[in-house]
Amino acid sequence: MSTFQAPKGTYDLTPPRSATFLAVREAISAPLRDSGYGYIETPGFENVELFARGVGESTDIVTKEMYTLTTKGGDQLALRPEGTASVLRAALEGNLHKAGNLPVKLWYSGSYYRYERPQAGRYRHFSQVGAEAIGTEDPVLDAELIILADQAYRSLGLRQFRILLNSLGDKECRPAYREALQTFLRDLDLDEETRRRIEINPLRVLDDKRADVQKQLTGAPKLRDHLCDACKTYHEEVRALLTAAGVAFEDDEKLVRGLDYYTRTTFEFVHHGLGSQSAVGGGGRYDGLSEMIGGPALPSVGWALGVDRTVLALEAEGVELDLPAPTSVYAVPLGEEARRVLFGVVTELRRAGVAADFAFGGRGLKGAMKSANRSGARYTLVAGERDLAEGVVQLKDMESGEQSAVPLAEAVAELTKRLG
Ligand code: AMP
């Protein structure tokens, strides 16, 4: 019988690389946790309708990429393709916005699913860490989120990323722009599908990656020229706050992003080491989303950073994270009695907060010492019958190679002292 493989477009996270993923999640969430964002967790699936309305019926995510299923009870569900619609749904359902403390600031971390054509950096199952600030319209909030993402990437040691920034306007000015753009686009030589897109979501045509389409787009009306005064002022304020914080960004009027709900501020973090899938994260303001999914008006802003692509970006830049060895002490028993005694020491060490591991399976000294080496432990404890008869264990410093006998009763205290 052949063995099973991970489904197409997915991969497993296994040690030691998985430790980098955990460290990336930790690094992205740390600035959020220090800035008043509370942790939220929502189900891995939602009613399909939430995404159809929340993400947008015309987006690739909804039309092509959702994993949908009908339950035995007849419910139409979808594996979540992104986080914002779910988090807003949960905030509304839990009345978090009525607790009198706006904005509601939340962060999340989890698995997302899109039925995409797999390639380097693009998977059908991927991880994001995200943040949402719900219920407040304030350019400081937009700036805060961009600054925190920048801080997260920098704390990881990433340097070769850029921040692209744009404003998509709001319900006052975007409709007129949309119409002007449609008029321009209808005269172009475009395929059927793109023509349909002109009618449903013309801004997304600007995002078309094909060179022949891009060529025709020279001279397209620019959103910048259509922004209303309120949007212009708002955007200038966001830009000024970023500049004051020393966060470099580039204005990119072509940045529209693949989701329908964005208004005003939109941004993307791109990394040049990633080839065609260069976006490591992105987000923006979504002032109309709450109403689109049946809630009250709650202007909000948020982002999601891709964990998989952040790890790829670290690898592309050659950044090695300074991860502590998972094991500090490794115990090597020689004989039955030593097994019981050293396992007792290991248990005590663990209870004292020292990361400790054990040579299981009664292997010989040579094999067990190899495992001790591989574990990265700073110290090894070795004990045989003669040591126990003398009431000692051998404590070996794996860095200096020095070895000394330590009274068994003092082993835990000695190790906790040495490990600081
Ligand atoms: P989006 O929700 O499309 O703006 O995606 C936000 C971030 O999630 C992107 O910048 C990527 O880092 C990550 N991401 C989105 N889709 C995928 C995918 N199919 N595979 C890996 N990462 C993804």
GROMACS .gro file of C-alpha atoms and ligand atoms in nm:
model
  443
    1MET     CA    1   0.000   0.000   0.000
    2SER     CA    2   0.135   0.344  -0.084
    3THR     CA    3   0.169   0.593   0.198
    4PHE     CA    4  -0.037   0.910   0.217
    5GLN     CA    5   0.091   1.253   0.124
    6ALA     CA    6  -0.011   1.601   0.233
    7PRO     CA    7  -0.282   1.734  -0.003
    8LYS     CA    8  -0.170   1.935  -0.305
    9GLY     CA    9  -0.069   2.291  -0.221
   10THR     CA   10  -0.009   2.214   0.146
   11TYR     CA   11   0.295   2.121   0.348
   12ASP     CA   12   0.373   2.008   0.699
   13LEU     CA   13   0.562   2.209   0.952
   14THR     CA   14   0.811   1.985   1.126
   15PRO     CA   15   1.101   2.048   1.363
   16PRO     CA   16   1.337   2.222   1.345
   17ARG     CA   17   1.187   2.460   1.082
   18SER     CA   18   0.856   2.472   1.270
   19ALA     CA   19   1.034   2.660   1.552
   20THR     CA   20   1.092   2.948   1.311
   21PHE     CA   21   0.718   2.963   1.236
   22LEU     CA   22   0.635   2.983   1.605
   23ALA     CA   23   0.895   3.256   1.651
   24VAL     CA   24   0.749   3.453   1.357
   25ARG     CA   25   0.396   3.431   1.500
   26GLU     CA   26   0.532   3.544   1.834
   27ALA     CA   27   0.727   3.834   1.682
   28ILE     CA   28   0.432   3.960   1.478
   29SER     CA   29   0.190   3.944   1.768
   30ALA     CA   30   0.422   4.089   2.035
   31PRO     CA   31   0.389   4.455   1.925
   32LEU     CA   32   0.010   4.410   1.903
   33ARG     CA   33  -0.015   4.263   2.252
   34ASP     CA   34   0.187   4.557   2.379
   35SER     CA   35  -0.046   4.804   2.210
   36GLY     CA   36  -0.385   4.714   2.352
   37TYR     CA   37  -0.487   4.443   2.106
   38GLY     CA   38  -0.670   4.147   2.267
   39TYR     CA   39  -0.654   3.793   2.131
   40ILE     CA   40  -0.953   3.660   1.936
   41GLU     CA   41  -1.011   3.313   1.794
   42THR     CA   42  -1.294   3.228   1.559
   43PRO     CA   43  -1.394   2.898   1.391
   44GLY     CA   44  -1.203   2.768   1.092
   45PHE     CA   45  -1.525   2.778   0.891
   46GLU     CA   46  -1.817   3.018   0.859
   47ASN     CA   47  -2.140   3.042   0.668
   48VAL     CA   48  -2.051   3.085   0.303
   49GLU     CA   49  -2.270   3.394   0.285
   50LEU     CA   50  -2.047   3.584   0.528
   51PHE     CA   51  -1.758   3.570   0.284
   52ALA     CA   52  -1.974   3.619  -0.024
   53ARG     CA   53  -2.103   3.943   0.126
   54GLY     CA   54  -1.801   4.038   0.332
   55VAL     CA   55  -1.515   3.965   0.095
   56GLY     CA   56  -1.708   4.038  -0.223
   57GLU     CA   57  -1.897   3.835  -0.482
   58SER     CA   58  -1.669   3.954  -0.760
   59THR     CA   59  -1.336   3.868  -0.599
   60ASP     CA   60  -1.126   3.571  -0.702
   61ILE     CA   61  -1.127   3.463  -0.341
   62VAL     CA   62  -1.504   3.411  -0.343
   63THR     CA   63  -1.564   3.306  -0.703
   64LYS     CA   64  -1.273   3.066  -0.747
   65GLU     CA   65  -1.081   3.003  -0.432
   66MET     CA   66  -1.321   2.912  -0.153
   67TYR     CA   67  -1.342   2.563  -0.011
   68THR     CA   68  -1.714   2.527   0.033
   69LEU     CA   69  -1.910   2.237   0.174
   70THR     CA   70  -2.264   2.143   0.258
   71THR     CA   71  -2.304   1.980   0.598
   72LYS     CA   72  -2.523   1.678   0.661
   73GLY     CA   73  -2.767   1.927   0.815
   74GLY     CA   74  -2.776   2.128   0.492
   75ASP     CA   75  -2.570   2.428   0.606
   76GLN     CA   76  -2.352   2.592   0.341
   77LEU     CA   77  -2.012   2.652   0.496
   78ALA     CA   78  -1.674   2.766   0.372
   79LEU     CA   79  -1.327   2.719   0.516
   80ARG     CA   80  -1.216   3.071   0.600
   81PRO     CA   81  -1.014   3.229   0.317
   82GLU     CA   82  -0.923   3.536   0.527
   83GLY     CA   83  -0.970   3.672   0.876
   84THR     CA   84  -1.137   4.012   0.870
   85ALA     CA   85  -1.496   3.909   0.791
   86SER     CA   86  -1.491   3.643   1.065
   87VAL     CA   87  -1.341   3.873   1.326
   88LEU     CA   88  -1.593   4.148   1.252
   89ARG     CA   89  -1.876   3.893   1.258
   90ALA     CA   90  -1.757   3.771   1.599
   91ALA     CA   91  -1.718   4.125   1.735
   92LEU     CA   92  -2.073   4.212   1.626
   93GLU     CA   93  -2.217   3.886   1.757
   94GLY     CA   94  -2.041   3.931   2.092
   95ASN     CA   95  -2.144   4.299   2.108
   96LEU     CA   96  -1.782   4.395   2.168
   97HIS     CA   97  -1.851   4.728   1.999
   98LYS     CA   98  -2.117   4.808   2.259
   99ALA     CA   99  -1.890   4.767   2.560
  100GLY     CA  100  -1.820   5.139   2.538
  101ASN     CA  101  -1.457   5.117   2.444
  102LEU     CA  102  -1.390   5.198   2.081
  103PRO     CA  103  -1.194   5.103   1.890
  104VAL     CA  104  -1.222   4.734   1.966
  105LYS     CA  105  -0.865   4.619   1.903
  106LEU     CA  106  -0.815   4.251   1.830
  107TRP     CA  107  -0.539   4.025   1.701
  108TYR     CA  108  -0.556   3.669   1.571
  109SER     CA  109  -0.339   3.392   1.440
  110GLY     CA  110  -0.449   3.091   1.243
  111SER     CA  111  -0.490   2.881   0.931
  112TYR     CA  112  -0.654   3.008   0.612
  113TYR     CA  113  -0.756   2.820   0.300
  114ARG     CA  114  -0.769   2.921  -0.064
  115TYR     CA  115  -0.802   2.694  -0.364
  116GLU     CA  116  -0.521   2.862  -0.558
  117ARG     CA  117  -0.277   2.733  -0.816
  118PRO     CA  118   0.010   2.630  -0.589
  119GLN     CA  119   0.354   2.777  -0.647
  120ALA     CA  120   0.644   2.901  -0.435
  121GLY     CA  121   0.492   3.119  -0.162
  122ARG     CA  122   0.134   3.039  -0.265
  123TYR     CA  123  -0.037   2.753  -0.087
  124ARG     CA  124  -0.385   2.619  -0.035
  125HIS     CA  125  -0.337   2.621   0.338
  126PHE     CA  126  -0.137   2.906   0.491
  127SER     CA  127  -0.103   3.095   0.818
  128GLN     CA  128  -0.167   3.456   0.898
  129VAL     CA  129  -0.132   3.675   1.202
  130GLY     CA  130  -0.374   3.963   1.178
  131ALA     CA  131  -0.499   4.270   1.360
  132GLU     CA  132  -0.825   4.462   1.342
  133ALA     CA  133  -0.920   4.793   1.504
  134ILE     CA  134  -1.298   4.820   1.489
  135GLY     CA  135  -1.529   5.118   1.527
  136THR     CA  136  -1.310   5.425   1.494
  137GLU     CA  137  -1.223   5.655   1.208
  138ASP     CA  138  -0.892   5.812   1.297
  139PRO     CA  139  -0.581   5.838   1.080
  140VAL     CA  140  -0.371   5.772   1.390
  141LEU     CA  141  -0.521   5.422   1.403
  142ASP     CA  142  -0.427   5.350   1.040
  143ALA     CA  143  -0.076   5.475   1.113
  144GLU     CA  144  -0.054   5.271   1.435
  145LEU     CA  145  -0.123   4.946   1.250
  146ILE     CA  146   0.128   5.014   0.974
  147ILE     CA  147   0.391   5.113   1.231
  148LEU     CA  148   0.329   4.796   1.435
  149ALA     CA  149   0.367   4.572   1.129
  150ASP     CA  150   0.688   4.754   1.038
  151GLN     CA  151   0.810   4.707   1.397
  152ALA     CA  152   0.725   4.335   1.385
  153TYR     CA  153   0.921   4.278   1.064
  154ARG     CA  154   1.216   4.479   1.192
  155SER     CA  155   1.222   4.290   1.522
  156LEU     CA  156   1.266   3.973   1.317
  157GLY     CA  157   1.563   4.128   1.140
  158LEU     CA  158   1.391   4.177   0.805
  159ARG     CA  159   1.517   4.479   0.615
  160GLN     CA  160   1.445   4.427   0.245
  161PHE     CA  161   1.073   4.496   0.253
  162ARG     CA  162   0.887   4.797   0.122
  163ILE     CA  163   0.556   4.948   0.223
  164LEU     CA  164   0.320   5.044  -0.058
  165LEU     CA  165   0.045   5.291   0.034
  166ASN     CA  166  -0.266   5.415  -0.138
  167SER     CA  167  -0.609   5.561  -0.069
  168LEU     CA  168  -0.914   5.406  -0.233
  169GLY     CA  169  -1.146   5.692  -0.148
  170ASP     CA  170  -1.481   5.649   0.023
  171LYS     CA  171  -1.851   5.630  -0.059
  172GLU     CA  172  -1.852   6.000  -0.139
  173CYS     CA  173  -1.582   6.006  -0.406
  174ARG     CA  174  -1.531   5.651  -0.525
  175PRO     CA  175  -1.857   5.613  -0.722
  176ALA     CA  176  -1.770   5.905  -0.954
  177TYR     CA  177  -1.420   5.769  -1.003
  178ARG     CA  178  -1.555   5.423  -1.066
  179GLU     CA  179  -1.776   5.557  -1.342
  180ALA     CA  180  -1.495   5.756  -1.503
  181LEU     CA  181  -1.277   5.446  -1.494
  182GLN     CA  182  -1.550   5.226  -1.643
  183THR     CA  183  -1.596   5.467  -1.931
  184PHE     CA  184  -1.222   5.453  -1.999
  185LEU     CA  185  -1.197   5.074  -1.966
  186ARG     CA  186  -1.495   4.994  -2.191
  187ASP     CA  187  -1.302   5.135  -2.488
  188LEU     CA  188  -1.006   4.901  -2.439
  189ASP     CA  189  -0.933   4.574  -2.616
  190LEU     CA  190  -0.992   4.326  -2.334
  191ASP     CA  191  -1.104   3.963  -2.297
  192GLU     CA  192  -1.452   3.855  -2.189
  193GLU     CA  193  -1.367   3.797  -1.825
  194THR     CA  194  -1.196   4.132  -1.786
  195ARG     CA  195  -1.489   4.303  -1.954
  196ARG     CA  196  -1.716   4.149  -1.695
  197ARG     CA  197  -1.484   4.272  -1.423
  198ILE     CA  198  -1.517   4.628  -1.556
  199GLU     CA  199  -1.886   4.615  -1.470
  200ILE     CA  200  -1.853   4.450  -1.129
  201ASN     CA  201  -1.528   4.583  -0.987
  202PRO     CA  202  -1.342   4.808  -1.232
  203LEU     CA  203  -1.071   4.906  -0.981
  204ARG     CA  204  -0.943   4.552  -0.986
  205VAL     CA  205  -0.867   4.578  -1.358
  206LEU     CA  206  -0.592   4.824  -1.259
  207ASP     CA  207  -0.434   4.539  -1.066
  208ASP     CA  208  -0.413   4.313  -1.374
  209LYS     CA  209  -0.064   4.168  -1.394
  210ARG     CA  210  -0.056   4.111  -1.774
  211ALA     CA  211   0.180   4.339  -1.967
  212ASP     CA  212  -0.061   4.393  -2.261
  213VAL     CA  213  -0.333   4.504  -2.020
  214GLN     CA  214  -0.097   4.727  -1.825
  215LYS     CA  215   0.011   4.892  -2.151
  216GLN     CA  216  -0.346   4.984  -2.234
  217LEU     CA  217  -0.395   5.129  -1.887
  218THR     CA  218  -0.159   5.421  -1.943
  219GLY     CA  219  -0.375   5.727  -1.933
  220ALA     CA  220  -0.646   5.568  -1.718
  221PRO     CA  221  -0.815   5.819  -1.486
  222LYS     CA  222  -0.635   5.834  -1.156
  223LEU     CA  223  -0.811   5.789  -0.826
  224ARG     CA  224  -0.580   6.047  -0.675
  225ASP     CA  225  -0.739   6.313  -0.896
  226HIS     CA  226  -1.087   6.210  -0.780
  227LEU     CA  227  -1.040   6.188  -0.403
  228CYS     CA  228  -1.277   6.413  -0.208
  229ASP     CA  229  -1.132   6.667   0.033
  230ALA     CA  230  -1.208   6.456   0.339
  231CYS     CA  231  -1.026   6.155   0.190
  232LYS     CA  232  -0.734   6.369   0.080
  233THR     CA  233  -0.692   6.523   0.425
  234TYR     CA  234  -0.723   6.183   0.590
  235HIS     CA  235  -0.462   6.031   0.363
  236GLU     CA  236  -0.221   6.319   0.408
  237GLU     CA  237  -0.252   6.277   0.784
  238VAL     CA  238  -0.170   5.904   0.764
  239ARG     CA  239   0.132   5.981   0.547
  240ALA     CA  240   0.252   6.253   0.784
  241LEU     CA  241   0.219   6.025   1.088
  242LEU     CA  242   0.421   5.751   0.917
  243THR     CA  243   0.688   5.997   0.818
  244ALA     CA  244   0.703   6.135   1.173
  245ALA     CA  245   0.750   5.778   1.300
  246GLY     CA  246   1.037   5.724   1.057
  247VAL     CA  247   0.850   5.457   0.862
  248ALA     CA  248   0.937   5.477   0.493
  249PHE     CA  249   0.660   5.407   0.242
  250GLU     CA  250   0.597   5.446  -0.130
  251ASP     CA  251   0.282   5.590  -0.280
  252ASP     CA  252   0.137   5.332  -0.516
  253GLU     CA  253  -0.181   5.434  -0.691
  254LYS     CA  254  -0.220   5.096  -0.855
  255LEU     CA  255  -0.259   4.926  -0.518
  256VAL     CA  256  -0.623   4.816  -0.500
  257ARG     CA  257  -0.590   4.469  -0.340
  258GLY     CA  258  -0.805   4.166  -0.407
  259LEU     CA  259  -1.082   4.226  -0.158
  260ASP     CA  260  -1.386   4.443  -0.216
  261TYR     CA  261  -1.428   4.590   0.128
  262TYR     CA  262  -1.143   4.838   0.140
  263THR     CA  263  -1.198   5.214   0.164
  264ARG     CA  264  -0.946   5.494   0.205
  265THR     CA  265  -0.611   5.364   0.340
  266THR     CA  266  -0.477   5.049   0.176
  267PHE     CA  267  -0.126   4.916   0.206
  268GLU     CA  268   0.087   4.620   0.127
  269PHE     CA  269   0.422   4.498   0.256
  270VAL     CA  270   0.627   4.353  -0.028
  271HIS     CA  271   0.957   4.170  -0.015
  272HIS     CA  272   1.180   4.159  -0.317
  273GLY     CA  273   1.328   3.818  -0.234
  274LEU     CA  274   1.000   3.636  -0.297
  275GLY     CA  275   0.960   3.637  -0.674
  276SER     CA  276   0.609   3.681  -0.808
  277GLN     CA  277   0.435   3.623  -0.472
  278SER     CA  278   0.602   3.931  -0.328
  279ALA     CA  279   0.333   4.044  -0.081
  280VAL     CA  280   0.420   3.936   0.271
  281GLY     CA  281   0.127   4.122   0.423
  282GLY     CA  282  -0.137   4.378   0.360
  283GLY     CA  283  -0.444   4.551   0.483
  284GLY     CA  284  -0.640   4.868   0.496
  285ARG     CA  285  -0.948   5.049   0.610
  286TYR     CA  286  -1.289   4.888   0.563
  287ASP     CA  287  -1.543   5.144   0.676
  288GLY     CA  288  -1.837   4.983   0.498
  289LEU     CA  289  -1.785   4.617   0.585
  290SER     CA  290  -1.987   4.610   0.906
  291GLU     CA  291  -2.296   4.737   0.726
  292MET     CA  292  -2.234   4.494   0.440
  293ILE     CA  293  -2.267   4.204   0.683
  294GLY     CA  294  -2.569   4.345   0.862
  295GLY     CA  295  -2.409   4.547   1.143
  296PRO     CA  296  -2.413   4.915   1.232
  297ALA     CA  297  -2.169   5.162   1.076
  298LEU     CA  298  -1.831   5.075   1.226
  299PRO     CA  299  -1.536   5.229   1.045
  300SER     CA  300  -1.242   4.995   1.093
  301VAL     CA  301  -0.891   4.919   0.980
  302GLY     CA  302  -0.674   4.608   0.991
  303TRP     CA  303  -0.404   4.395   0.835
  304ALA     CA  304  -0.296   4.036   0.793
  305LEU     CA  305   0.064   3.926   0.760
  306GLY     CA  306   0.142   3.592   0.601
  307VAL     CA  307   0.352   3.370   0.827
  308ASP     CA  308   0.465   3.136   0.546
  309ARG     CA  309   0.588   3.420   0.328
  310THR     CA  310   0.752   3.597   0.621
  311VAL     CA  311   0.954   3.280   0.684
  312LEU     CA  312   1.044   3.269   0.312
  313ALA     CA  313   1.148   3.635   0.331
  314LEU     CA  314   1.374   3.560   0.629
  315GLU     CA  315   1.532   3.277   0.432
  316ALA     CA  316   1.571   3.499   0.125
  317GLU     CA  317   1.750   3.762   0.333
  318GLY     CA  318   1.958   3.497   0.506
  319VAL     CA  319   1.832   3.604   0.850
  320GLU     CA  320   1.890   3.337   1.116
  321LEU     CA  321   1.662   3.386   1.414
  322ASP     CA  322   1.833   3.359   1.749
  323LEU     CA  323   1.624   3.068   1.879
  324PRO     CA  324   1.715   2.923   2.218
  325ALA     CA  325   1.794   2.548   2.216
  326PRO     CA  326   1.474   2.362   2.305
  327THR     CA  327   1.658   2.146   2.560
  328SER     CA  328   1.897   2.266   2.832
  329VAL     CA  329   1.971   1.940   3.010
  330TYR     CA  330   1.984   1.591   2.863
  331ALA     CA  331   1.989   1.285   3.091
  332VAL     CA  332   2.170   0.965   2.995
  333PRO     CA  333   2.104   0.672   3.229
  334LEU     CA  334   2.319   0.360   3.218
  335GLY     CA  335   2.118   0.072   3.361
  336GLU     CA  336   1.775   0.012   3.511
  337GLU     CA  337   1.828   0.181   3.847
  338ALA     CA  338   1.979   0.489   3.680
  339ARG     CA  339   1.678   0.514   3.449
  340ARG     CA  340   1.443   0.553   3.742
  341VAL     CA  341   1.669   0.790   3.931
  342LEU     CA  342   1.755   1.017   3.635
  343PHE     CA  343   1.398   1.026   3.513
  344GLY     CA  344   1.314   1.154   3.863
  345VAL     CA  345   1.578   1.425   3.825
  346VAL     CA  346   1.444   1.521   3.481
  347THR     CA  347   1.091   1.552   3.620
  348GLU     CA  348   1.218   1.773   3.901
  349LEU     CA  349   1.415   1.988   3.658
  350ARG     CA  350   1.110   2.035   3.440
  351ARG     CA  351   0.901   2.135   3.740
  352ALA     CA  352   1.172   2.388   3.824
  353GLY     CA  353   1.130   2.535   3.476
  354VAL     CA  354   1.440   2.383   3.317
  355ALA     CA  355   1.391   2.234   2.969
  356ALA     CA  356   1.511   1.876   3.007
  357ASP     CA  357   1.503   1.560   2.801
  358PHE     CA  358   1.597   1.197   2.849
  359ALA     CA  359   1.759   0.914   2.656
  360PHE     CA  360   1.464   0.681   2.618
  361GLY     CA  361   1.472   0.319   2.514
  362GLY     CA  362   1.772   0.201   2.716
  363ARG     CA  363   2.034   0.280   2.451
  364GLY     CA  364   2.406   0.245   2.507
  365LEU     CA  365   2.626   0.537   2.611
  366LYS     CA  366   2.750   0.617   2.261
  367GLY     CA  367   2.410   0.643   2.096
  368ALA     CA  368   2.266   0.832   2.391
  369MET     CA  369   2.548   1.087   2.386
  370LYS     CA  370   2.484   1.142   2.017
  371SER     CA  371   2.122   1.226   2.100
  372ALA     CA  372   2.242   1.456   2.376
  373ASN     CA  373   2.457   1.640   2.124
  374ARG     CA  374   2.180   1.663   1.872
  375SER     CA  375   1.938   1.801   2.132
  376GLY     CA  376   2.155   2.112   2.167
  377ALA     CA  377   2.151   2.071   2.548
  378ARG     CA  378   2.411   2.273   2.737
  379TYR     CA  379   2.451   2.004   3.004
  380THR     CA  380   2.434   1.627   3.008
  381LEU     CA  381   2.369   1.421   3.319
  382VAL     CA  382   2.516   1.071   3.306
  383ALA     CA  383   2.476   0.812   3.578
  384GLY     CA  384   2.562   0.440   3.604
  385GLU     CA  385   2.551   0.188   3.888
  386ARG     CA  386   2.881   0.298   4.037
  387ASP     CA  387   2.779   0.666   4.041
  388LEU     CA  388   2.456   0.582   4.217
  389ALA     CA  389   2.638   0.367   4.471
  390GLU     CA  390   2.847   0.678   4.547
  391GLY     CA  391   2.540   0.900   4.553
  392VAL     CA  392   2.655   1.115   4.257
  393VAL     CA  393   2.575   1.191   3.892
  394GLN     CA  394   2.825   1.300   3.629
  395LEU     CA  395   2.753   1.649   3.501
  396LYS     CA  396   2.907   1.731   3.166
  397ASP     CA  397   2.927   2.081   3.023
  398MET     CA  398   2.871   2.022   2.652
  399GLU     CA  399   3.039   2.348   2.555
  400SER     CA  400   3.368   2.312   2.744
  401GLY     CA  401   3.364   1.930   2.758
  402GLU     CA  402   3.436   1.950   3.131
  403GLN     CA  403   3.285   1.679   3.349
  404SER     CA  404   3.249   1.657   3.726
  405ALA     CA  405   3.067   1.445   3.982
  406VAL     CA  406   2.782   1.622   4.162
  407PRO     CA  407   2.596   1.480   4.461
  408LEU     CA  408   2.263   1.343   4.334
  409ALA     CA  409   2.068   1.543   4.591
  410GLU     CA  410   2.224   1.867   4.463
  411ALA     CA  411   2.196   1.804   4.089
  412VAL     CA  412   1.879   2.008   4.035
  413ALA     CA  413   2.001   2.303   4.242
  414GLU     CA  414   2.341   2.298   4.072
  415LEU     CA  415   2.187   2.293   3.724
  416THR     CA  416   1.934   2.568   3.792
  417LYS     CA  417   2.220   2.778   3.933
  418ARG     CA  418   2.447   2.717   3.633
  419LEU     CA  419   2.170   2.785   3.382
  420GLY     CA  420   2.097   3.114   3.554
  421AMP     P1  421  -0.459   3.887   0.159
  421AMP     O1  422  -0.566   3.848   0.254
  421AMP     O2  423  -0.476   3.826   0.023
  421AMP     O3  424  -0.430   4.032   0.157
  421AMP     O4  425  -0.328   3.819   0.215
  421AMP     C1  426  -0.254   3.870   0.324
  421AMP     C2  427  -0.124   3.793   0.332
  421AMP     O5  428  -0.150   3.654   0.351
  421AMP     C3  429  -0.043   3.797   0.202
  421AMP     O6  430   0.038   3.910   0.197
  421AMP     C4  431   0.037   3.670   0.212
  421AMP     O7  432   0.152   3.686   0.294
  421AMP     C5  433  -0.057   3.576   0.281
  421AMP     N1  434  -0.124   3.489   0.183
  421AMP     C6  435  -0.239   3.513   0.113
  421AMP     N2  436  -0.269   3.409   0.034
  421AMP     C7  437  -0.171   3.317   0.050
  421AMP     C8  438  -0.144   3.188  -0.006
  421AMP     N3  439  -0.227   3.131  -0.093
  421AMP     N4  440  -0.032   3.123   0.034
  421AMP     C9  441   0.053   3.179   0.124
  421AMP     N5  442   0.032   3.299   0.181
  421AMP    C10  443  -0.078   3.369   0.144
   0.00000   0.00000   0.00000
